[in-house]
Amino acid sequence: MAQMKNISELNKLRVRLFIEAVLNEGRLELIDELIAADFVGHLPCAEPDVTGPAGVRQFVSGHRRAHPGLYVKIEDQIAEDDRVVTRWRATVPAREAQARLAFPGRAACYAGISITRLLAGKQVDSHTECAILAASPALASRAPRNPSHDPLRHLAKENNR
């Protein structure tokens, strides 16, 4: 069991390295080290799927060109065997936010969950779901993460009776 924990922890570190170094810092040279040749990435914003290191490189470089201030923060990670689940939040500065995604002059804030499978330390597939949270990180930080899952919401209803 201890060895499985070590593999799980190593896989978490590899996913974290991809997010922090490749996505946030633009270190595209690490893609070949982190992404398997037969990788398939299922992303809601990418049709068709992103495939292989070349596809990941094109996807990341395109997003970094359009949004050089994009920042992805890992909020939580859980790993078991070959899978890593990462809950993340991404922000795009106001000057880079697209009008259809954010109000003019305000940053866009997204939240998502990615489930990544690794083999021999390289990502072989990834499934991501995400949603826009708010047009401003300040608004997003004040809003409940998920009002339907707020354990105190029933108290607010009872106090309003």
XYZ file of C-alpha atoms in Angstrom:
161
model
C 0.000 0.000 0.000
C 2.849 2.399 0.771
C 4.183 2.050 -2.776
C 0.767 2.992 -4.229
C 0.757 6.111 -2.077
C 4.183 7.008 -3.443
C 2.982 6.579 -7.037
C -0.095 8.657 -6.278
C 1.997 11.418 -4.697
C 4.423 11.382 -7.627
C 1.508 11.674 -10.060
C 0.128 14.652 -8.117
C 3.518 16.345 -8.357
C 3.662 15.723 -12.121
C 0.209 17.276 -12.652
C 1.169 20.200 -10.394
C 4.367 20.717 -12.416
C 2.331 20.815 -15.629
C -0.071 23.428 -14.240
C 2.507 25.629 -12.546
C 5.390 25.420 -15.031
C 3.669 24.840 -18.383
C 0.324 26.623 -18.008
C 1.345 29.436 -15.650
C 4.946 30.038 -16.696
C 4.794 28.957 -20.349
C 7.620 26.434 -20.068
C 6.643 24.532 -23.222
C 9.928 22.588 -23.223
C 8.526 20.438 -20.369
C 5.591 19.157 -22.430
C 7.517 16.225 -23.948
C 8.562 15.161 -20.440
C 5.018 15.380 -19.002
C 2.708 14.351 -21.869
C 2.606 10.870 -23.462
C 2.788 10.464 -27.240
C -0.762 9.015 -27.268
C -2.255 11.639 -24.903
C -5.904 12.644 -25.423
C -7.260 15.728 -23.646
C -11.026 16.166 -23.471
C -11.690 19.882 -22.905
C -14.999 21.742 -23.200
C -13.268 24.578 -25.087
C -11.386 22.366 -27.570
C -12.977 20.601 -30.509
C -11.665 18.183 -31.530
C -9.812 16.724 -28.551
C -6.233 17.807 -27.886
C -3.896 14.957 -28.849
C -0.235 14.249 -28.202
C 2.526 16.586 -27.089
C 2.238 18.650 -30.297
C -1.479 19.225 -29.706
C -0.871 20.219 -26.077
C 1.933 22.554 -27.145
C -0.344 24.213 -29.715
C -3.240 24.491 -27.233
C -1.091 25.957 -24.419
C 0.854 28.356 -26.643
C -2.378 29.611 -28.236
C -3.978 30.267 -24.847
C -0.836 31.899 -23.450
C -0.572 34.122 -26.536
C -4.194 35.222 -26.159
C -3.991 35.503 -22.342
C -0.371 35.921 -21.153
C -1.628 36.787 -17.659
C -3.635 33.573 -17.298
C -3.054 32.081 -13.867
C -4.283 28.680 -12.699
C -4.339 28.022 -8.950
C -4.621 24.479 -7.671
C -7.187 24.448 -4.881
C -7.230 20.725 -4.156
C -5.778 17.471 -5.459
C -6.701 13.883 -4.762
C -4.805 10.954 -6.234
C -5.340 7.236 -6.300
C -3.115 4.903 -8.258
C -2.847 6.269 -11.821
C -5.484 9.021 -11.514
C -5.236 12.576 -10.193
C -8.260 14.793 -9.625
C -7.417 18.483 -9.525
C -9.845 21.218 -8.502
C -8.572 24.522 -9.834
C -9.441 28.174 -10.306
C -8.174 30.258 -13.228
C -8.136 34.013 -13.687
C -7.640 36.081 -16.814
C -6.716 39.743 -16.204
C -9.264 42.367 -17.248
C -7.125 43.658 -20.097
C -7.122 40.150 -21.627
C -10.669 38.991 -20.845
C -12.827 38.574 -23.915
C -15.963 40.706 -24.023
C -18.241 37.681 -24.415
C -16.784 36.113 -21.249
C -16.447 39.088 -18.946
C -17.656 42.601 -18.398
C -15.330 45.221 -19.912
C -12.581 46.197 -17.495
C -13.078 43.192 -15.202
C -11.094 39.999 -14.900
C -12.702 36.668 -15.742
C -12.626 33.892 -13.144
C -13.181 30.205 -13.902
C -13.394 27.071 -11.773
C -12.858 23.552 -12.953
C -12.073 19.965 -12.205
C -9.670 17.856 -14.224
C -9.294 14.095 -13.950
C -5.917 13.059 -15.325
C -4.602 9.544 -15.858
C -0.851 9.000 -15.893
C 1.351 6.133 -17.009
C 5.074 6.079 -16.208
C 4.855 9.701 -15.015
C 3.277 11.051 -18.209
C -0.290 12.187 -18.763
C -2.137 9.793 -21.094
C -5.609 11.273 -20.858
C -7.415 14.093 -19.144
C -11.073 15.050 -18.785
C -11.835 18.636 -17.775
C -15.057 20.425 -16.894
C -15.138 24.121 -16.098
C -17.456 27.084 -15.678
C -17.121 30.845 -15.482
C -17.641 31.990 -11.907
C -17.727 35.748 -12.167
C -16.520 38.702 -14.128
C -14.293 39.749 -11.236
C -12.165 37.686 -8.820
C -13.338 39.982 -6.010
C -16.927 38.961 -6.693
C -15.974 35.314 -6.982
C -14.210 35.317 -3.622
C -17.327 36.697 -1.890
C -19.741 34.274 -3.556
C -20.357 30.869 -1.958
C -18.527 28.101 -3.792
C -21.766 26.230 -4.406
C -24.889 27.619 -2.747
C -26.757 24.308 -2.996
C -24.003 22.637 -0.958
C -23.731 25.376 1.677
C -24.226 23.540 4.992
C -25.625 26.698 6.613
C -28.242 27.513 3.936
C -31.025 25.799 5.904
C -30.309 28.120 8.857
C -30.768 31.180 6.663
C -34.129 29.837 5.479
C -35.248 29.144 9.057
C -34.224 32.644 10.238
C -36.253 34.260 7.458
C -39.489 32.561 8.582
